[in-house]
Tab-separated table of C-alpha atoms and ligand atoms in Angstrom:
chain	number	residue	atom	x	y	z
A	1322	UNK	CA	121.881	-112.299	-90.754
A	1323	UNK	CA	125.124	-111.431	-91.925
A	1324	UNK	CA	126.498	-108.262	-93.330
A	1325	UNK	CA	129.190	-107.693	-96.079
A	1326	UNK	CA	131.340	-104.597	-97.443
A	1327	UNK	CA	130.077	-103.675	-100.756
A	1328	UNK	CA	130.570	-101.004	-103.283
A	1329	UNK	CA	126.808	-99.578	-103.872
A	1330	UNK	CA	125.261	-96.782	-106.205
A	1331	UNK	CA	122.156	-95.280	-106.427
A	1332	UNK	CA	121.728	-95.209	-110.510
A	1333	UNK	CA	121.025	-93.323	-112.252
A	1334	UNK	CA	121.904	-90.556	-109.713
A	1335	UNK	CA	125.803	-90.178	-109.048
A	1336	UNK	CA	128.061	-91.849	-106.246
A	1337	UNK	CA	129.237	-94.619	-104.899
A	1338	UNK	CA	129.550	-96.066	-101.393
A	1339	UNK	CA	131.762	-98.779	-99.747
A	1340	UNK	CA	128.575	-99.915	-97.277
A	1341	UNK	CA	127.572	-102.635	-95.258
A	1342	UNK	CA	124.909	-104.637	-97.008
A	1343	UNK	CA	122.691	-107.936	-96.506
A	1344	UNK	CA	125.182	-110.920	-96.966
A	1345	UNK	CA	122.585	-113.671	-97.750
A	1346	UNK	CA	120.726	-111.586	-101.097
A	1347	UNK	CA	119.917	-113.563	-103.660
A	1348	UNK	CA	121.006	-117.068	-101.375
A	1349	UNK	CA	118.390	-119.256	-103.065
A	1350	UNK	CA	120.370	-119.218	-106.267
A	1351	UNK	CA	122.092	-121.937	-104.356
A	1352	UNK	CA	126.170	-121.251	-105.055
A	1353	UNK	CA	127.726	-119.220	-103.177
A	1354	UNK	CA	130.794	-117.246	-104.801
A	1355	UNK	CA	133.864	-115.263	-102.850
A	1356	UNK	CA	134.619	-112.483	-105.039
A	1357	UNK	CA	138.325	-112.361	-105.534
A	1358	UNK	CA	138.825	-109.504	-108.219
A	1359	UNK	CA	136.668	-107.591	-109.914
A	1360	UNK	CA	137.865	-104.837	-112.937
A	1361	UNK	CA	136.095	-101.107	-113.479
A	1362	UNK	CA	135.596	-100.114	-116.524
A	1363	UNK	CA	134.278	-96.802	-118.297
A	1364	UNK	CA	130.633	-98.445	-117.704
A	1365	UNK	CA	131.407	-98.641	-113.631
A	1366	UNK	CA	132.486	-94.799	-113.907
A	1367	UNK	CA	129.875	-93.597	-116.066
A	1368	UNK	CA	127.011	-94.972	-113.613
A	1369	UNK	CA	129.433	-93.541	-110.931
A	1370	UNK	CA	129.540	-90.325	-112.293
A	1371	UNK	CA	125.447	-90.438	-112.459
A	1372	UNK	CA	126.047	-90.601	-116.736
A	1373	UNK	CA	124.597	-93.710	-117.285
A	1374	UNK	CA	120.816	-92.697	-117.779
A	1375	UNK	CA	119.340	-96.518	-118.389
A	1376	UNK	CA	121.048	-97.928	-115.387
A	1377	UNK	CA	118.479	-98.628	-111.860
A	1378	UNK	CA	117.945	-100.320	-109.302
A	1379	UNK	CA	116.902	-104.025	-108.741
A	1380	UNK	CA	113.405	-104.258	-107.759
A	1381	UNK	CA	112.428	-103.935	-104.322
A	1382	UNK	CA	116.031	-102.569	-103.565
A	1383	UNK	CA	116.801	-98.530	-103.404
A	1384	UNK	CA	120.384	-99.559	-104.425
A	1385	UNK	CA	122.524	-101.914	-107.299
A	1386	UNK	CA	125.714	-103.850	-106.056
A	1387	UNK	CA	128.447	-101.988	-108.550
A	1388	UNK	CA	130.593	-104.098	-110.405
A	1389	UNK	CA	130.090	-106.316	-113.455
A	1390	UNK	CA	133.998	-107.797	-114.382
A	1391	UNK	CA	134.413	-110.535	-112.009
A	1392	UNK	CA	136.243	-113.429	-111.218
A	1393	UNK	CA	135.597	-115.656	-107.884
A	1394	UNK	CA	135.440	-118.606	-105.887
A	1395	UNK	CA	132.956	-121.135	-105.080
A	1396	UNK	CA	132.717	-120.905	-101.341
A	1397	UNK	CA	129.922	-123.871	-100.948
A	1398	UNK	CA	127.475	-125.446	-103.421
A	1399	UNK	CA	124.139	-126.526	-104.402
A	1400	UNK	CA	125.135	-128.011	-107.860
A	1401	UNK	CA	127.087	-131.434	-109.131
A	1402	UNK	CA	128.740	-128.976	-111.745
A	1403	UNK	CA	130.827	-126.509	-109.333
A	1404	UNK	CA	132.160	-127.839	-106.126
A	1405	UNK	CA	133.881	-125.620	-103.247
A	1406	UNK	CA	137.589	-124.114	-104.519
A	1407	UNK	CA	136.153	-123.760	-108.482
A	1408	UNK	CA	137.376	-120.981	-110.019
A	1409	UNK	CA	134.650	-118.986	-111.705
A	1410	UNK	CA	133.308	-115.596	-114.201
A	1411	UNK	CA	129.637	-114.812	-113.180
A	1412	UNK	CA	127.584	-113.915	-116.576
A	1413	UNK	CA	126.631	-110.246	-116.641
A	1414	UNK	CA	123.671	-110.275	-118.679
A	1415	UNK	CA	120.520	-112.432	-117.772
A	1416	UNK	CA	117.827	-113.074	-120.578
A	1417	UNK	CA	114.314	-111.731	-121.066
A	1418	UNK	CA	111.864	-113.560	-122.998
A	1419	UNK	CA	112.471	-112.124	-126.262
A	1420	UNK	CA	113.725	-114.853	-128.929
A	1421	UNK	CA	117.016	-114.154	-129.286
A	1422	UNK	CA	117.081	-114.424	-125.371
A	1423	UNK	CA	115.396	-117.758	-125.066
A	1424	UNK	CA	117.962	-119.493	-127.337
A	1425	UNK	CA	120.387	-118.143	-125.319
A	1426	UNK	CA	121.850	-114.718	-127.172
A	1427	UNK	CA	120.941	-112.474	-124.778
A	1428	UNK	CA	123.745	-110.355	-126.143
A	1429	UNK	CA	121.261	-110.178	-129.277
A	1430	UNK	CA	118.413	-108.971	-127.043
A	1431	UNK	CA	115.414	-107.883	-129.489
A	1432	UNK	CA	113.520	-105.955	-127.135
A	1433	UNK	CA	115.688	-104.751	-124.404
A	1434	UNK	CA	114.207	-106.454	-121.588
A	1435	UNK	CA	117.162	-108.123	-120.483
A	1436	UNK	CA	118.993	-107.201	-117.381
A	1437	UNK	CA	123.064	-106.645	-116.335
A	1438	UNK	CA	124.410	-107.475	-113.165
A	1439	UNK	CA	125.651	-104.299	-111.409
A	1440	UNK	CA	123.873	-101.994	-114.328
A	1441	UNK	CA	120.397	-102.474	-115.081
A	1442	UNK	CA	118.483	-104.103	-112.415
A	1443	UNK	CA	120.656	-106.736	-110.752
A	1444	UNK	CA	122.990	-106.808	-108.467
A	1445	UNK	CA	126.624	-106.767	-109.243
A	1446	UNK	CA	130.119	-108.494	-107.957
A	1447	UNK	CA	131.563	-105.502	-106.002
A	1448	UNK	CA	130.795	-107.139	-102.750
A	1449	UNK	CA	132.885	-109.815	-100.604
A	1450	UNK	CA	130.788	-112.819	-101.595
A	1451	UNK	CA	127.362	-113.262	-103.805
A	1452	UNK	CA	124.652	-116.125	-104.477
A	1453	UNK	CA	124.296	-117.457	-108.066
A	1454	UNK	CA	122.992	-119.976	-110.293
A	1455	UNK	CA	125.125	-123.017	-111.956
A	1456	UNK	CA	123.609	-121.303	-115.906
A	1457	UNK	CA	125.447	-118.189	-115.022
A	1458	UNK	CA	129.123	-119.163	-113.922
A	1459	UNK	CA	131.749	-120.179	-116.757
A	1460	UNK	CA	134.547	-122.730	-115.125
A	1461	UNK	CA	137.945	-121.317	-115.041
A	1462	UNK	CA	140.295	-124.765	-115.220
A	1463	UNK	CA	143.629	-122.923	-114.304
A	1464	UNK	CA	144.259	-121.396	-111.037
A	1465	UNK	CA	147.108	-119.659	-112.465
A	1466	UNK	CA	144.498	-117.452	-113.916
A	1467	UNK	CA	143.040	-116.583	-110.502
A	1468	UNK	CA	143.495	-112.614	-111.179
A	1469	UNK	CA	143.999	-112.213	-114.736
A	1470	UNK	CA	140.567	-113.940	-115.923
A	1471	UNK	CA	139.262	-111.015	-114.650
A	1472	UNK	CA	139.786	-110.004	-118.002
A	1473	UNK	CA	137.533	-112.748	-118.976
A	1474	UNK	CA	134.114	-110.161	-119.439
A	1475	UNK	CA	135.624	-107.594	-121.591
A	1476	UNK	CA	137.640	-109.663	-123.655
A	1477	UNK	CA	134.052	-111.574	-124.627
A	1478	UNK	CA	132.564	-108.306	-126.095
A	1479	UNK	CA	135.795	-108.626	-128.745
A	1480	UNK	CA	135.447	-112.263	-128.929
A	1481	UNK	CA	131.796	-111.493	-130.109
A	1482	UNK	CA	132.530	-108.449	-132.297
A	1483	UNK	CA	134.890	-110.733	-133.991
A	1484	UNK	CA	132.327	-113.295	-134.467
A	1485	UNK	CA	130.310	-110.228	-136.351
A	1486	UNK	CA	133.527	-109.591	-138.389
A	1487	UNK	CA	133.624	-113.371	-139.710
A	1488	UNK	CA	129.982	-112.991	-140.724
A	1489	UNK	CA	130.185	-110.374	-142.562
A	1490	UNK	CA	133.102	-109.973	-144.488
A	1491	UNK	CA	131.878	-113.821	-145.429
A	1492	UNK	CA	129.906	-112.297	-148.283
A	1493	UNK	CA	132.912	-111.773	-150.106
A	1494	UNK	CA	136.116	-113.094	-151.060
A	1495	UNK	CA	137.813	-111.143	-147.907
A	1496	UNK	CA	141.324	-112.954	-146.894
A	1497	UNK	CA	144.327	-112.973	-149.076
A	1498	UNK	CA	144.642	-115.874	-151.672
A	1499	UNK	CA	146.479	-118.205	-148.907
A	1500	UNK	CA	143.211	-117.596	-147.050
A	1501	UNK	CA	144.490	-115.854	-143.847
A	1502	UNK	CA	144.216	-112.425	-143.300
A	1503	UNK	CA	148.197	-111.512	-143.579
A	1504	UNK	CA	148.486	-108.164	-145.064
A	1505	UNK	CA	145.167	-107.103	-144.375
A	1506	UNK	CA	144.838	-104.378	-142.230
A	1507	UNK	CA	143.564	-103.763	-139.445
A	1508	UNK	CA	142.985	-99.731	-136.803
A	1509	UNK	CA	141.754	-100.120	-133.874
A	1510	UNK	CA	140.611	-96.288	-132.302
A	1511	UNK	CA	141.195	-96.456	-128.882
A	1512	UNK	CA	144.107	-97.119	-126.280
A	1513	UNK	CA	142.223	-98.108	-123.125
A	1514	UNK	CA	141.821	-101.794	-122.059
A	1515	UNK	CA	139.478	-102.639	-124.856
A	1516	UNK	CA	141.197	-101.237	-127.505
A	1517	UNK	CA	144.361	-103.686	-125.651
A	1518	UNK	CA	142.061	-106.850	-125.937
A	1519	UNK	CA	140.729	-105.757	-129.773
A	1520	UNK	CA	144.702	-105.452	-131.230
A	1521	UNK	CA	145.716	-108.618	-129.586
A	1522	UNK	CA	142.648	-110.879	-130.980
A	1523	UNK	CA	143.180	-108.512	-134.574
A	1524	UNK	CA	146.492	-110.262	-133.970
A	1525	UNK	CA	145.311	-113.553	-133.498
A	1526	UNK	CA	143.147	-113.303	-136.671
A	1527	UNK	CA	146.612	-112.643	-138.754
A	1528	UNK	CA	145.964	-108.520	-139.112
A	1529	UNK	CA	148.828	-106.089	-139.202
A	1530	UNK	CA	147.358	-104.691	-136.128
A	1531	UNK	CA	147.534	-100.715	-135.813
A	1532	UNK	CA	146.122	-98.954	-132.594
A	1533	UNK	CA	145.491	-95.286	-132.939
A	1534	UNK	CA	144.732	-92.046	-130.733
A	1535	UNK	CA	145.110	-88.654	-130.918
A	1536	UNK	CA	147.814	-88.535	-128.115
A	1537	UNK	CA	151.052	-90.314	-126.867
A	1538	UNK	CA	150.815	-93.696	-124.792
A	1539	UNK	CA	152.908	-94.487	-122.000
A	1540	UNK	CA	156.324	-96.789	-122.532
A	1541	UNK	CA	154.691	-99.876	-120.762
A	1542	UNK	CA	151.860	-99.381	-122.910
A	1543	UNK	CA	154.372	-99.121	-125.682
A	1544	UNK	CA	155.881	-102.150	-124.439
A	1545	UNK	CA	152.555	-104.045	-124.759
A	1546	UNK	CA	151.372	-103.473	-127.704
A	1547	UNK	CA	155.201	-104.616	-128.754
A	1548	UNK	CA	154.475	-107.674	-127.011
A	1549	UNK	CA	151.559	-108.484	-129.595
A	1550	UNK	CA	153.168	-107.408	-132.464
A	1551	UNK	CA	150.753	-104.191	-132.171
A	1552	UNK	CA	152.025	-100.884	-134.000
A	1553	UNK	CA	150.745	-97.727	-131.919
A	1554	UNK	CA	149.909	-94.537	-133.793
A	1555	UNK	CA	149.584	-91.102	-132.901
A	1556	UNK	CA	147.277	-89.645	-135.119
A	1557	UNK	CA	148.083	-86.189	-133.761
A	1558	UNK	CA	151.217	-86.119	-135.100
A	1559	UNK	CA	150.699	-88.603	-138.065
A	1560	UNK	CA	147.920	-86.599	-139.654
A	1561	UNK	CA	147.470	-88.185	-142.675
A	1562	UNK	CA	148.115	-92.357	-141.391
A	1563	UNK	CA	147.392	-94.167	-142.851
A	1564	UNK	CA	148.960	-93.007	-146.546
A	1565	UNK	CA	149.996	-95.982	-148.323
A	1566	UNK	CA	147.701	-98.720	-147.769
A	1567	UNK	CA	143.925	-98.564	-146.863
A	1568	UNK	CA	142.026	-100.049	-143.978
A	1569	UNK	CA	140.103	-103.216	-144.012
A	1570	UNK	CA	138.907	-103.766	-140.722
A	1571	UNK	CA	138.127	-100.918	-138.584
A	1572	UNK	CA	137.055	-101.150	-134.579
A	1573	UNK	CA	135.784	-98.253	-132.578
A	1574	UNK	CA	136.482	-97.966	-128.634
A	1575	UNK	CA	136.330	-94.281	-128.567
A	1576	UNK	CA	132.276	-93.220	-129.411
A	1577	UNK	CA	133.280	-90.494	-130.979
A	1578	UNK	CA	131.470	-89.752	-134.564
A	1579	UNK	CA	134.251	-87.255	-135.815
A	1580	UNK	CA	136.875	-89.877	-135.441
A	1581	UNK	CA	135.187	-92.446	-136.767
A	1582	UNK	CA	134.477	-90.431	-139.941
A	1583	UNK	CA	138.020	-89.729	-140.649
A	1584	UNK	CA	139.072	-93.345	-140.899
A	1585	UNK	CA	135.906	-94.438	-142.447
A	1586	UNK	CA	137.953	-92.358	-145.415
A	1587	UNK	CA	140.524	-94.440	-145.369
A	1588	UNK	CA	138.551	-97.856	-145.275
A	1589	UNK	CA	139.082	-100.265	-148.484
A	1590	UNK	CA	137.146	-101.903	-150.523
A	1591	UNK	CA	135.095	-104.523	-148.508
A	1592	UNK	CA	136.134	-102.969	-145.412
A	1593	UNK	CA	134.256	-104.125	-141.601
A	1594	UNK	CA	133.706	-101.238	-139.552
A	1595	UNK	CA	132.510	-102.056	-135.899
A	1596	UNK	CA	131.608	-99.634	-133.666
A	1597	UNK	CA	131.774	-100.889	-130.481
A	1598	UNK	CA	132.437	-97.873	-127.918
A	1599	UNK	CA	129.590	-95.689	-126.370
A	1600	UNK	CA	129.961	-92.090	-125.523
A	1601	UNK	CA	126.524	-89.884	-125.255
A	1602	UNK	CA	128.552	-87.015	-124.787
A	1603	UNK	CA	130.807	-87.067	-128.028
A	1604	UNK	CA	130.121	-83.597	-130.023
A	1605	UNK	CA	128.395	-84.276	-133.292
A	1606	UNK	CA	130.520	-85.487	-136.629
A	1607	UNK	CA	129.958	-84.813	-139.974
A	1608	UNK	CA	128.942	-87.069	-142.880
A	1609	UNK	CA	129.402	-85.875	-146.443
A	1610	UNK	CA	127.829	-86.996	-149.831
A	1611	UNK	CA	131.577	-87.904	-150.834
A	1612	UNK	CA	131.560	-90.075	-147.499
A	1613	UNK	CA	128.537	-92.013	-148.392
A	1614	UNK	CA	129.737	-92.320	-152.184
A	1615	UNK	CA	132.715	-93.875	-150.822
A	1616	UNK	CA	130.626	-96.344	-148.155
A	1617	UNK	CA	128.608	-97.344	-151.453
A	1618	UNK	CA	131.177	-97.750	-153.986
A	1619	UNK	CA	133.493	-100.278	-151.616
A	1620	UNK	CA	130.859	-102.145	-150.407
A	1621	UNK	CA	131.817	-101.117	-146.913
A	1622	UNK	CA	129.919	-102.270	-143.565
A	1623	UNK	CA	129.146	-100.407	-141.111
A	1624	UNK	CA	127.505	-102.344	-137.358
A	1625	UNK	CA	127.087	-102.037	-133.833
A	1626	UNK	CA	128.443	-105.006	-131.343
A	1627	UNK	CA	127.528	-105.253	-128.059
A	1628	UNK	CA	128.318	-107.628	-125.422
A	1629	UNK	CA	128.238	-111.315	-125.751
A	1630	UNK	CA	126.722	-114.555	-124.747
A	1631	UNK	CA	128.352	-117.541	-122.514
A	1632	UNK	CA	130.183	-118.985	-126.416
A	1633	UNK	CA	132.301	-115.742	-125.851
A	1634	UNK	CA	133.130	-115.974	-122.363
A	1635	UNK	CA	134.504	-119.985	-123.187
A	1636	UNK	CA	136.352	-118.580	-126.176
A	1637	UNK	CA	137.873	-115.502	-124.291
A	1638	UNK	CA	138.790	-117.494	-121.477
A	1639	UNK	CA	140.995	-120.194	-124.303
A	1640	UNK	CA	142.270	-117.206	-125.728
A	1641	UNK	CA	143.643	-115.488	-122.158
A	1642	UNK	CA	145.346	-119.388	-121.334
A	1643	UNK	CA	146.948	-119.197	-124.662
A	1644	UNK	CA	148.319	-115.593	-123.720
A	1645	UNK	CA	149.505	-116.447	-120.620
A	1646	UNK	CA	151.213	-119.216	-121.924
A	1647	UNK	CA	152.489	-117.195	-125.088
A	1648	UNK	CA	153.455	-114.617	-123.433
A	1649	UNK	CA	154.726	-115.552	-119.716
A	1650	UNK	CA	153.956	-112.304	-117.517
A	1651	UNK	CA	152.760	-110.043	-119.737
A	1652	UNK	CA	148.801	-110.468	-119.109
A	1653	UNK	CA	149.604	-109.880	-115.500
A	1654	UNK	CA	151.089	-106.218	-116.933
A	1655	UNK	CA	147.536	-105.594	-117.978
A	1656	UNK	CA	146.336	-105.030	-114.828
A	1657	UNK	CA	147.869	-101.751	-113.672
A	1658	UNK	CA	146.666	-101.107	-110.666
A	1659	UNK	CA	145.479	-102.845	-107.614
A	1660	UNK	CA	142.787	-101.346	-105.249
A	1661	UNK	CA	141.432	-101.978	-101.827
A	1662	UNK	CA	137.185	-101.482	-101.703
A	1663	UNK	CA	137.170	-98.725	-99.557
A	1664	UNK	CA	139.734	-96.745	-102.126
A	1665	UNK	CA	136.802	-95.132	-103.775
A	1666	UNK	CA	138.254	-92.360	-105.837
A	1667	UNK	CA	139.473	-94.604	-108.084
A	1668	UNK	CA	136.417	-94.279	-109.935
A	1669	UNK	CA	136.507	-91.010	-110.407
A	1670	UNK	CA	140.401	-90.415	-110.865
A	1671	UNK	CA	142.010	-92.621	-113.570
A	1672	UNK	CA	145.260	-93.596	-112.770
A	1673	UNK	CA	148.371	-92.720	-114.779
A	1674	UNK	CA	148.857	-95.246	-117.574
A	1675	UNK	CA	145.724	-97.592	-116.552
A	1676	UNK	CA	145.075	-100.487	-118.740
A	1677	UNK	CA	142.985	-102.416	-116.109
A	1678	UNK	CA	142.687	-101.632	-112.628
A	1679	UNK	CA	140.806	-103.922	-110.363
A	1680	UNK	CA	139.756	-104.201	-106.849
A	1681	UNK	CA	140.609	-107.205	-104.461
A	1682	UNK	CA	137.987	-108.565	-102.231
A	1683	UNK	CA	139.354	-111.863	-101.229
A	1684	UNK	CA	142.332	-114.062	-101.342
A	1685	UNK	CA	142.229	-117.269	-103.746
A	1686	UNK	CA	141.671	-120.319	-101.159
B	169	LIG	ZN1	115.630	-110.225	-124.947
């Protein structure tokens, strides 16, 4: 029996190990995958930092593989629909037998008994190779996008969230009588890696594009959002933005309720609000009767997103080939940093000026 370096937790307690562990887990799912990058993301530090309360263990294992942002390589294969050298992004969640998960929306899980590879229950990609079934792999065509599909899982939580935005601001007249969404507006709270993805597909959909946070952002980050056509704001300094114009679609990456609230002000008539970012730990905001008067009056809506089904991953994976051939160079500038899987500390110290760092496992064959 073989054994393989892997990054393993123990959740929900804290920690994280770069261990040996049993190579040939989960081999009966017939494909065999060579991780090549994997990304970590606030969820992969959260479980890390023992914050992430519903994360455990698979059964019958006291530990979870970390690691849920993945791209790889088929290494051999069981299946007529991946053959050895594919380029591939392993699904992270796996259905339960709800309804929404039997049609294949496990992203609309109604009864939480779904599972998440490398958070709740299954096994993640932080490990040199892993065993998985043809259903869960989406085909990457283009080997030129060998490291930066890694990108491929969180961009298909705002491919998804988007898909929420089209269905309901159908229910009224919402783009501009050309029927595009030019001069609409649209804040995105945030200025980590999601909040990146969020103003770059707000681009795509035509949006003046404004990302906001109570801080300064680094000159390549600058440079970035530039790239996009992406205006940055720093709401610490620009107290009042935005003054002349209201807000008609607004996306959350920050989880925090006090924030939220003072932008809900300035949504329009119509207005989306999604709230897509997560954080337990946020101090309490405050909602006013003028605040709810305001919600009423405009018609605004207010919903969750989370994650996304294998549409989003096809869609996200269109959308980072258009990118790279958009803009030649500048998707590989969203991953900052590049880690080896014994450098564990980068989970618990965030880099200077991180949009994405990642962790290679393997070269591309
Ligand atoms: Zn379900």
């Amino acid at each position: 029996m073989s054994q393989i370096g892997a990054l393993i937790t123990h959740p929900p307690s804290e920690g994280v190990e770069f261990a040996r562990i049993e190579g040939e887990i989960g081999k009966d799912k017939g494909i065999k995958v060579r991780t090549l990058y994997t990304g970590i993301c606030g969820t992969d530090r959260g479980i890390v930092r023992g914050a992430l309360k519903f994360a455990y263990d698979p059964s019958g294992f006291d530990f979870q593989v970390l690691g849920h942002e993945c791209i790889g390589q088929v290494e051999s294969s069981n299946s007529d629909i991946f053959k050895k050298g594919d380029l591939v992004v392993p699904l992270v969640r796996r259905p339960g037998d709800c309804p929404n998960c039997r049609i294949g929306r496990p992203d609309n899980c109604s009864d939480g008994n779904k599972h998440e590879a490398g958070i709740t229950g299954l096994h993640g990609f932080m490990r040199e190779y892993f065993y998985e079934e043809a259903k869960n792999l989406v085909p990457v065509k283009n080997k030129d996008l060998a490291k930066i599909a890694v990108l491929t899982e969180p961009l298909k939580n705002v491919v998804k969230a988007f898909e929420v935005f089209e269905k309901v601001s159908s229910r009224s007249i919402f783009q501009n009588e050309f029927s595009t969404n030019e001069g609409k507006n649209a804040l995105i709270i945030g200025s980590a890696n999601e909040a990146f993805l969020y103003s770059f597909v707000a681009r795509e959909y035509g949006f003046e594009t404004y990302m906001a946070n109570r801080h300064p952002i680094e000159d390549s980050k600058l440079e970035m959002c530039a790239n996009f056509g992406v205006k940055f704001v720093d709401y610490s300094k620009d107290v009042n933005f935005p003054t002349n114009f209201g807000l008609d679609l607004i996306i959350d990456t920050s989880g925090d309720p006090s924030t939220i609230v003072r932008f809900l002000r300035k949504a329009t008539y119509n207005a989306v609000v999604i709230l897509f970012g997560t954080n337990g730990r946020a101090p309490d905001g405050v909602i006013t009767g003028a605040d709810i008067d305001w919600i009423v009056e405009r018609n605004i809506t207010i919903c969750g997103s989370v994650d996304a089904a294998r549409i989003h991953y096809e869609k996200a994976l269109d959308l980072i080939q258009k990118w790279h051939l958009a803009h030649p160079g500048v998707m590989d500038r969203m991953i900052t940093g590049i880690f080896k899987p014994e450098e564990t500390n980068i989970f618990t110290v965030k880099p200077t000026g991180e949009i994405k760092s990642v962790i290679k496992w393997n070269e591309l064959g």
